[in-house]
Amino acid sequence: MQMKKIVTIALTILLGIILQVIFVSADCQNKPNRVAVAFAKAYFKFDPSMSEFICEEQKFVDDVDVAERYINLAEKEAKAQGFSINFLKNKLYHIETHTTFIGDNEAQVKLTGKKRVSINSIYEYIARIFFIGETHEVDETIKLVKEDGKWKVCGGLL
């Protein structure tokens, strides 16, 4: 009787581990809509990691990293208004995507959602509770190309 319980528990744990591995591997697949969402989130947060999602063709303009330039311009704009760049950061949520493939190595992702100012994580929750701040609609079409087996943003938000 005791051995039956141990075997049942062990099999349940093993099944849980196998399912977790399957779910993690399915989630890590490089798909155009996932790349577009990750890029858009980084873009609205002024996160330098957005650079890793940009295709080589558009990563640099006149030897200047476009992501760095975008962040620097935002910092200057915020500073001119007397704020830090944190006051310009937005969080993207209620995201929906629709992917249209244009061949094997090209796709367009229509990304819709909402964005709200997200100075920090606490502000976001307080803003929701007290209805502070505006919510803005996001409706962008992002062009992606496949480079070295990975999808990269090659037109859209920037």
mmCIF file with all atom_site columns, C-alpha atoms in Angstrom:
data_model
loop_
_atom_site.group_PDB
_atom_site.id
_atom_site.type_symbol
_atom_site.label_atom_id
_atom_site.label_alt_id
_atom_site.label_comp_id
_atom_site.label_asym_id
_atom_site.label_entity_id
_atom_site.label_seq_id
_atom_site.pdbx_PDB_ins_code
_atom_site.Cartn_x
_atom_site.Cartn_y
_atom_site.Cartn_z
_atom_site.occupancy
_atom_site.B_iso_or_equiv
_atom_site.pdbx_formal_charge
_atom_site.auth_seq_id
_atom_site.auth_comp_id
_atom_site.auth_asym_id
_atom_site.auth_atom_id
_atom_site.pdbx_PDB_model_num
ATOM 1   C CA . MET A 1 1   ? 0.000  0.000  0.000   1.00 0.00 ? 1   MET A CA 1
ATOM 2   C CA . GLN A 1 2   ? 2.792  2.426  0.957   1.00 0.00 ? 2   GLN A CA 1
ATOM 3   C CA . MET A 1 3   ? 4.757  1.513  -2.197  1.00 0.00 ? 3   MET A CA 1
ATOM 4   C CA . LYS A 1 4   ? 1.703  2.261  -4.385  1.00 0.00 ? 4   LYS A CA 1
ATOM 5   C CA . LYS A 1 5   ? 1.465  5.796  -2.970  1.00 0.00 ? 5   LYS A CA 1
ATOM 6   C CA . ILE A 1 6   ? 5.173  6.442  -3.568  1.00 0.00 ? 6   ILE A CA 1
ATOM 7   C CA . VAL A 1 7   ? 4.960  5.191  -7.161  1.00 0.00 ? 7   VAL A CA 1
ATOM 8   C CA . THR A 1 8   ? 1.856  7.313  -7.804  1.00 0.00 ? 8   THR A CA 1
ATOM 9   C CA . ILE A 1 9   ? 3.531  10.438 -6.419  1.00 0.00 ? 9   ILE A CA 1
ATOM 10  C CA . ALA A 1 10  ? 6.734  9.763  -8.367  1.00 0.00 ? 10  ALA A CA 1
ATOM 11  C CA . LEU A 1 11  ? 4.823  9.258  -11.626 1.00 0.00 ? 11  LEU A CA 1
ATOM 12  C CA . THR A 1 12  ? 2.816  12.443 -11.040 1.00 0.00 ? 12  THR A CA 1
ATOM 13  C CA . ILE A 1 13  ? 6.002  14.442 -10.456 1.00 0.00 ? 13  ILE A CA 1
ATOM 14  C CA . LEU A 1 14  ? 7.635  12.894 -13.532 1.00 0.00 ? 14  LEU A CA 1
ATOM 15  C CA . LEU A 1 15  ? 4.596  13.720 -15.674 1.00 0.00 ? 15  LEU A CA 1
ATOM 16  C CA . GLY A 1 16  ? 4.685  17.299 -14.355 1.00 0.00 ? 16  GLY A CA 1
ATOM 17  C CA . ILE A 1 17  ? 8.358  17.647 -15.279 1.00 0.00 ? 17  ILE A CA 1
ATOM 18  C CA . ILE A 1 18  ? 7.770  16.282 -18.778 1.00 0.00 ? 18  ILE A CA 1
ATOM 19  C CA . LEU A 1 19  ? 4.839  18.651 -19.356 1.00 0.00 ? 19  LEU A CA 1
ATOM 20  C CA . GLN A 1 20  ? 6.883  21.603 -18.084 1.00 0.00 ? 20  GLN A CA 1
ATOM 21  C CA . VAL A 1 21  ? 9.689  20.804 -20.538 1.00 0.00 ? 21  VAL A CA 1
ATOM 22  C CA . ILE A 1 22  ? 7.187  20.576 -23.395 1.00 0.00 ? 22  ILE A CA 1
ATOM 23  C CA . PHE A 1 23  ? 5.550  23.902 -22.470 1.00 0.00 ? 23  PHE A CA 1
ATOM 24  C CA . VAL A 1 24  ? 8.877  25.706 -22.076 1.00 0.00 ? 24  VAL A CA 1
ATOM 25  C CA . SER A 1 25  ? 10.190 24.442 -25.408 1.00 0.00 ? 25  SER A CA 1
ATOM 26  C CA . ALA A 1 26  ? 6.942  25.439 -27.156 1.00 0.00 ? 26  ALA A CA 1
ATOM 27  C CA . ASP A 1 27  ? 7.112  28.901 -25.594 1.00 0.00 ? 27  ASP A CA 1
ATOM 28  C CA . CYS A 1 28  ? 10.720 29.488 -26.657 1.00 0.00 ? 28  CYS A CA 1
ATOM 29  C CA . GLN A 1 29  ? 10.078 29.021 -30.353 1.00 0.00 ? 29  GLN A CA 1
ATOM 30  C CA . ASN A 1 30  ? 11.159 31.959 -32.469 1.00 0.00 ? 30  ASN A CA 1
ATOM 31  C CA . LYS A 1 31  ? 7.914  33.161 -34.043 1.00 0.00 ? 31  LYS A CA 1
ATOM 32  C CA . PRO A 1 32  ? 7.358  36.545 -35.709 1.00 0.00 ? 32  PRO A CA 1
ATOM 33  C CA . ASN A 1 33  ? 4.500  37.580 -33.419 1.00 0.00 ? 33  ASN A CA 1
ATOM 34  C CA . ARG A 1 34  ? 6.549  36.855 -30.276 1.00 0.00 ? 34  ARG A CA 1
ATOM 35  C CA . VAL A 1 35  ? 9.502  38.825 -31.616 1.00 0.00 ? 35  VAL A CA 1
ATOM 36  C CA . ALA A 1 36  ? 7.210  41.736 -32.528 1.00 0.00 ? 36  ALA A CA 1
ATOM 37  C CA . VAL A 1 37  ? 5.672  41.784 -29.039 1.00 0.00 ? 37  VAL A CA 1
ATOM 38  C CA . ALA A 1 38  ? 9.063  41.568 -27.303 1.00 0.00 ? 38  ALA A CA 1
ATOM 39  C CA . PHE A 1 39  ? 10.386 44.378 -29.491 1.00 0.00 ? 39  PHE A CA 1
ATOM 40  C CA . ALA A 1 40  ? 7.318  46.576 -28.888 1.00 0.00 ? 40  ALA A CA 1
ATOM 41  C CA . LYS A 1 41  ? 7.521  46.098 -25.116 1.00 0.00 ? 41  LYS A CA 1
ATOM 42  C CA . ALA A 1 42  ? 11.212 47.047 -25.122 1.00 0.00 ? 42  ALA A CA 1
ATOM 43  C CA . TYR A 1 43  ? 10.512 49.960 -27.468 1.00 0.00 ? 43  TYR A CA 1
ATOM 44  C CA . PHE A 1 44  ? 7.882  51.521 -25.215 1.00 0.00 ? 44  PHE A CA 1
ATOM 45  C CA . LYS A 1 45  ? 10.047 50.948 -22.116 1.00 0.00 ? 45  LYS A CA 1
ATOM 46  C CA . PHE A 1 46  ? 13.101 52.548 -23.790 1.00 0.00 ? 46  PHE A CA 1
ATOM 47  C CA . ASP A 1 47  ? 14.962 49.305 -23.106 1.00 0.00 ? 47  ASP A CA 1
ATOM 48  C CA . PRO A 1 48  ? 18.281 49.005 -24.986 1.00 0.00 ? 48  PRO A CA 1
ATOM 49  C CA . SER A 1 49  ? 17.534 45.285 -25.503 1.00 0.00 ? 49  SER A CA 1
ATOM 50  C CA . MET A 1 50  ? 15.258 46.327 -28.383 1.00 0.00 ? 50  MET A CA 1
ATOM 51  C CA . SER A 1 51  ? 18.431 46.503 -30.455 1.00 0.00 ? 51  SER A CA 1
ATOM 52  C CA . GLU A 1 52  ? 18.757 42.712 -30.493 1.00 0.00 ? 52  GLU A CA 1
ATOM 53  C CA . PHE A 1 53  ? 15.391 42.457 -32.277 1.00 0.00 ? 53  PHE A CA 1
ATOM 54  C CA . ILE A 1 54  ? 16.274 44.852 -35.125 1.00 0.00 ? 54  ILE A CA 1
ATOM 55  C CA . CYS A 1 55  ? 17.498 43.487 -38.461 1.00 0.00 ? 55  CYS A CA 1
ATOM 56  C CA . GLU A 1 56  ? 21.074 44.218 -39.488 1.00 0.00 ? 56  GLU A CA 1
ATOM 57  C CA . GLU A 1 57  ? 19.913 46.318 -42.423 1.00 0.00 ? 57  GLU A CA 1
ATOM 58  C CA . GLN A 1 58  ? 18.246 48.865 -40.134 1.00 0.00 ? 58  GLN A CA 1
ATOM 59  C CA . LYS A 1 59  ? 20.248 48.487 -36.913 1.00 0.00 ? 59  LYS A CA 1
ATOM 60  C CA . PHE A 1 60  ? 22.630 51.290 -37.837 1.00 0.00 ? 60  PHE A CA 1
ATOM 61  C CA . VAL A 1 61  ? 21.988 54.507 -39.749 1.00 0.00 ? 61  VAL A CA 1
ATOM 62  C CA . ASP A 1 62  ? 25.104 56.556 -40.525 1.00 0.00 ? 62  ASP A CA 1
ATOM 63  C CA . ASP A 1 63  ? 27.063 54.320 -38.100 1.00 0.00 ? 63  ASP A CA 1
ATOM 64  C CA . VAL A 1 64  ? 24.705 55.200 -35.247 1.00 0.00 ? 64  VAL A CA 1
ATOM 65  C CA . ASP A 1 65  ? 22.708 52.517 -33.439 1.00 0.00 ? 65  ASP A CA 1
ATOM 66  C CA . VAL A 1 66  ? 19.047 53.464 -34.047 1.00 0.00 ? 66  VAL A CA 1
ATOM 67  C CA . ALA A 1 67  ? 17.918 52.084 -30.679 1.00 0.00 ? 67  ALA A CA 1
ATOM 68  C CA . GLU A 1 68  ? 20.527 54.144 -28.806 1.00 0.00 ? 68  GLU A CA 1
ATOM 69  C CA . ARG A 1 69  ? 19.610 57.217 -30.828 1.00 0.00 ? 69  ARG A CA 1
ATOM 70  C CA . TYR A 1 70  ? 15.908 56.712 -30.052 1.00 0.00 ? 70  TYR A CA 1
ATOM 71  C CA . ILE A 1 71  ? 16.625 56.402 -26.321 1.00 0.00 ? 71  ILE A CA 1
ATOM 72  C CA . ASN A 1 72  ? 18.964 59.433 -26.328 1.00 0.00 ? 72  ASN A CA 1
ATOM 73  C CA . LEU A 1 73  ? 16.360 61.577 -28.106 1.00 0.00 ? 73  LEU A CA 1
ATOM 74  C CA . ALA A 1 74  ? 13.727 60.508 -25.563 1.00 0.00 ? 74  ALA A CA 1
ATOM 75  C CA . GLU A 1 75  ? 16.086 61.359 -22.687 1.00 0.00 ? 75  GLU A CA 1
ATOM 76  C CA . LYS A 1 76  ? 16.691 64.814 -24.165 1.00 0.00 ? 76  LYS A CA 1
ATOM 77  C CA . GLU A 1 77  ? 12.960 65.361 -24.638 1.00 0.00 ? 77  GLU A CA 1
ATOM 78  C CA . ALA A 1 78  ? 12.251 64.324 -21.035 1.00 0.00 ? 78  ALA A CA 1
ATOM 79  C CA . LYS A 1 79  ? 15.079 66.480 -19.704 1.00 0.00 ? 79  LYS A CA 1
ATOM 80  C CA . ALA A 1 80  ? 13.787 69.489 -21.674 1.00 0.00 ? 80  ALA A CA 1
ATOM 81  C CA . GLN A 1 81  ? 10.459 69.026 -19.877 1.00 0.00 ? 81  GLN A CA 1
ATOM 82  C CA . GLY A 1 82  ? 12.232 68.700 -16.520 1.00 0.00 ? 82  GLY A CA 1
ATOM 83  C CA . PHE A 1 83  ? 11.738 64.959 -16.089 1.00 0.00 ? 83  PHE A CA 1
ATOM 84  C CA . SER A 1 84  ? 13.768 61.791 -16.296 1.00 0.00 ? 84  SER A CA 1
ATOM 85  C CA . ILE A 1 85  ? 13.153 59.282 -19.077 1.00 0.00 ? 85  ILE A CA 1
ATOM 86  C CA . ASN A 1 86  ? 11.131 57.162 -16.612 1.00 0.00 ? 86  ASN A CA 1
ATOM 87  C CA . PHE A 1 87  ? 8.214  59.583 -17.042 1.00 0.00 ? 87  PHE A CA 1
ATOM 88  C CA . LEU A 1 88  ? 8.045  58.702 -20.749 1.00 0.00 ? 88  LEU A CA 1
ATOM 89  C CA . LYS A 1 89  ? 8.087  54.916 -20.299 1.00 0.00 ? 89  LYS A CA 1
ATOM 90  C CA . ASN A 1 90  ? 4.934  53.034 -21.199 1.00 0.00 ? 90  ASN A CA 1
ATOM 91  C CA . LYS A 1 91  ? 3.737  49.523 -20.517 1.00 0.00 ? 91  LYS A CA 1
ATOM 92  C CA . LEU A 1 92  ? 2.073  47.620 -23.314 1.00 0.00 ? 92  LEU A CA 1
ATOM 93  C CA . TYR A 1 93  ? -0.840 45.366 -22.369 1.00 0.00 ? 93  TYR A CA 1
ATOM 94  C CA . HIS A 1 94  ? -3.967 43.706 -23.809 1.00 0.00 ? 94  HIS A CA 1
ATOM 95  C CA . ILE A 1 95  ? -1.784 42.813 -26.780 1.00 0.00 ? 95  ILE A CA 1
ATOM 96  C CA . GLU A 1 96  ? -3.222 41.050 -29.802 1.00 0.00 ? 96  GLU A CA 1
ATOM 97  C CA . THR A 1 97  ? -1.317 40.095 -32.922 1.00 0.00 ? 97  THR A CA 1
ATOM 98  C CA . HIS A 1 98  ? -2.176 38.927 -36.397 1.00 0.00 ? 98  HIS A CA 1
ATOM 99  C CA . THR A 1 99  ? 0.646  37.529 -38.517 1.00 0.00 ? 99  THR A CA 1
ATOM 100 C CA . THR A 1 100 ? 0.672  37.558 -42.309 1.00 0.00 ? 100 THR A CA 1
ATOM 101 C CA . PHE A 1 101 ? 3.492  35.606 -43.939 1.00 0.00 ? 101 PHE A CA 1
ATOM 102 C CA . ILE A 1 102 ? 4.936  37.051 -47.142 1.00 0.00 ? 102 ILE A CA 1
ATOM 103 C CA . GLY A 1 103 ? 7.061  34.118 -48.181 1.00 0.00 ? 103 GLY A CA 1
ATOM 104 C CA . ASP A 1 104 ? 9.286  31.929 -46.017 1.00 0.00 ? 104 ASP A CA 1
ATOM 105 C CA . ASN A 1 105 ? 11.560 34.696 -44.749 1.00 0.00 ? 105 ASN A CA 1
ATOM 106 C CA . GLU A 1 106 ? 9.260  37.681 -44.446 1.00 0.00 ? 106 GLU A CA 1
ATOM 107 C CA . ALA A 1 107 ? 6.186  38.439 -42.350 1.00 0.00 ? 107 ALA A CA 1
ATOM 108 C CA . GLN A 1 108 ? 4.034  41.314 -41.192 1.00 0.00 ? 108 GLN A CA 1
ATOM 109 C CA . VAL A 1 109 ? 2.605  41.414 -37.709 1.00 0.00 ? 109 VAL A CA 1
ATOM 110 C CA . LYS A 1 110 ? -0.335 43.677 -36.950 1.00 0.00 ? 110 LYS A CA 1
ATOM 111 C CA . LEU A 1 111 ? 0.013  44.503 -33.277 1.00 0.00 ? 111 LEU A CA 1
ATOM 112 C CA . THR A 1 112 ? -2.832 46.087 -31.345 1.00 0.00 ? 112 THR A CA 1
ATOM 113 C CA . GLY A 1 113 ? -3.107 46.804 -27.674 1.00 0.00 ? 113 GLY A CA 1
ATOM 114 C CA . LYS A 1 114 ? -3.046 49.531 -25.082 1.00 0.00 ? 114 LYS A CA 1
ATOM 115 C CA . LYS A 1 115 ? -0.245 51.455 -23.468 1.00 0.00 ? 115 LYS A CA 1
ATOM 116 C CA . ARG A 1 116 ? -0.137 53.402 -20.256 1.00 0.00 ? 116 ARG A CA 1
ATOM 117 C CA . VAL A 1 117 ? 2.545  55.429 -18.549 1.00 0.00 ? 117 VAL A CA 1
ATOM 118 C CA . SER A 1 118 ? 4.622  53.144 -16.367 1.00 0.00 ? 118 SER A CA 1
ATOM 119 C CA . ILE A 1 119 ? 7.109  55.200 -14.371 1.00 0.00 ? 119 ILE A CA 1
ATOM 120 C CA . ASN A 1 120 ? 7.658  52.151 -12.183 1.00 0.00 ? 120 ASN A CA 1
ATOM 121 C CA . SER A 1 121 ? 5.713  48.998 -11.367 1.00 0.00 ? 121 SER A CA 1
ATOM 122 C CA . ILE A 1 122 ? 3.966  50.505 -8.334  1.00 0.00 ? 122 ILE A CA 1
ATOM 123 C CA . TYR A 1 123 ? 2.768  53.553 -10.265 1.00 0.00 ? 123 TYR A CA 1
ATOM 124 C CA . GLU A 1 124 ? 1.044  51.315 -12.781 1.00 0.00 ? 124 GLU A CA 1
ATOM 125 C CA . TYR A 1 125 ? -1.122 49.648 -10.121 1.00 0.00 ? 125 TYR A CA 1
ATOM 126 C CA . ILE A 1 126 ? -1.909 52.910 -8.335  1.00 0.00 ? 126 ILE A CA 1
ATOM 127 C CA . ALA A 1 127 ? -2.863 54.503 -11.669 1.00 0.00 ? 127 ALA A CA 1
ATOM 128 C CA . ARG A 1 128 ? -5.310 51.690 -12.352 1.00 0.00 ? 128 ARG A CA 1
ATOM 129 C CA . ILE A 1 129 ? -6.868 51.848 -8.898  1.00 0.00 ? 129 ILE A CA 1
ATOM 130 C CA . PHE A 1 130 ? -7.329 55.632 -8.885  1.00 0.00 ? 130 PHE A CA 1
ATOM 131 C CA . PHE A 1 131 ? -7.910 56.004 -12.643 1.00 0.00 ? 131 PHE A CA 1
ATOM 132 C CA . ILE A 1 132 ? -4.838 58.219 -13.018 1.00 0.00 ? 132 ILE A CA 1
ATOM 133 C CA . GLY A 1 133 ? -3.224 58.674 -16.402 1.00 0.00 ? 133 GLY A CA 1
ATOM 134 C CA . GLU A 1 134 ? -4.486 58.037 -19.858 1.00 0.00 ? 134 GLU A CA 1
ATOM 135 C CA . THR A 1 135 ? -4.604 54.819 -21.777 1.00 0.00 ? 135 THR A CA 1
ATOM 136 C CA . HIS A 1 136 ? -3.607 55.049 -25.429 1.00 0.00 ? 136 HIS A CA 1
ATOM 137 C CA . GLU A 1 137 ? -4.448 52.619 -28.197 1.00 0.00 ? 137 GLU A CA 1
ATOM 138 C CA . VAL A 1 138 ? -1.576 51.009 -30.095 1.00 0.00 ? 138 VAL A CA 1
ATOM 139 C CA . ASP A 1 139 ? -2.153 49.872 -33.660 1.00 0.00 ? 139 ASP A CA 1
ATOM 140 C CA . GLU A 1 140 ? 1.073  49.141 -35.539 1.00 0.00 ? 140 GLU A CA 1
ATOM 141 C CA . THR A 1 141 ? 2.115  46.919 -38.395 1.00 0.00 ? 141 THR A CA 1
ATOM 142 C CA . ILE A 1 142 ? 5.621  45.584 -37.955 1.00 0.00 ? 142 ILE A CA 1
ATOM 143 C CA . LYS A 1 143 ? 7.612  44.060 -40.804 1.00 0.00 ? 143 LYS A CA 1
ATOM 144 C CA . LEU A 1 144 ? 9.875  41.157 -39.877 1.00 0.00 ? 144 LEU A CA 1
ATOM 145 C CA . VAL A 1 145 ? 12.492 39.239 -41.828 1.00 0.00 ? 145 VAL A CA 1
ATOM 146 C CA . LYS A 1 146 ? 14.277 36.014 -40.994 1.00 0.00 ? 146 LYS A CA 1
ATOM 147 C CA . GLU A 1 147 ? 18.042 36.472 -40.513 1.00 0.00 ? 147 GLU A CA 1
ATOM 148 C CA . ASP A 1 148 ? 20.203 33.485 -39.629 1.00 0.00 ? 148 ASP A CA 1
ATOM 149 C CA . GLY A 1 149 ? 17.117 31.501 -38.647 1.00 0.00 ? 149 GLY A CA 1
ATOM 150 C CA . LYS A 1 150 ? 15.771 34.203 -36.299 1.00 0.00 ? 150 LYS A CA 1
ATOM 151 C CA . TRP A 1 151 ? 12.991 36.698 -36.896 1.00 0.00 ? 151 TRP A CA 1
ATOM 152 C CA . LYS A 1 152 ? 14.070 40.356 -36.735 1.00 0.00 ? 152 LYS A CA 1
ATOM 153 C CA . VAL A 1 153 ? 12.110 43.610 -36.929 1.00 0.00 ? 153 VAL A CA 1
ATOM 154 C CA . CYS A 1 154 ? 12.871 45.361 -40.192 1.00 0.00 ? 154 CYS A CA 1
ATOM 155 C CA . GLY A 1 155 ? 10.260 48.098 -40.253 1.00 0.00 ? 155 GLY A CA 1
ATOM 156 C CA . GLY A 1 156 ? 7.485  49.374 -38.075 1.00 0.00 ? 156 GLY A CA 1
ATOM 157 C CA . LEU A 1 157 ? 7.701  51.228 -34.777 1.00 0.00 ? 157 LEU A CA 1
ATOM 158 C CA . LEU A 1 158 ? 11.061 52.852 -35.449 1.00 0.00 ? 158 LEU A CA 1
#
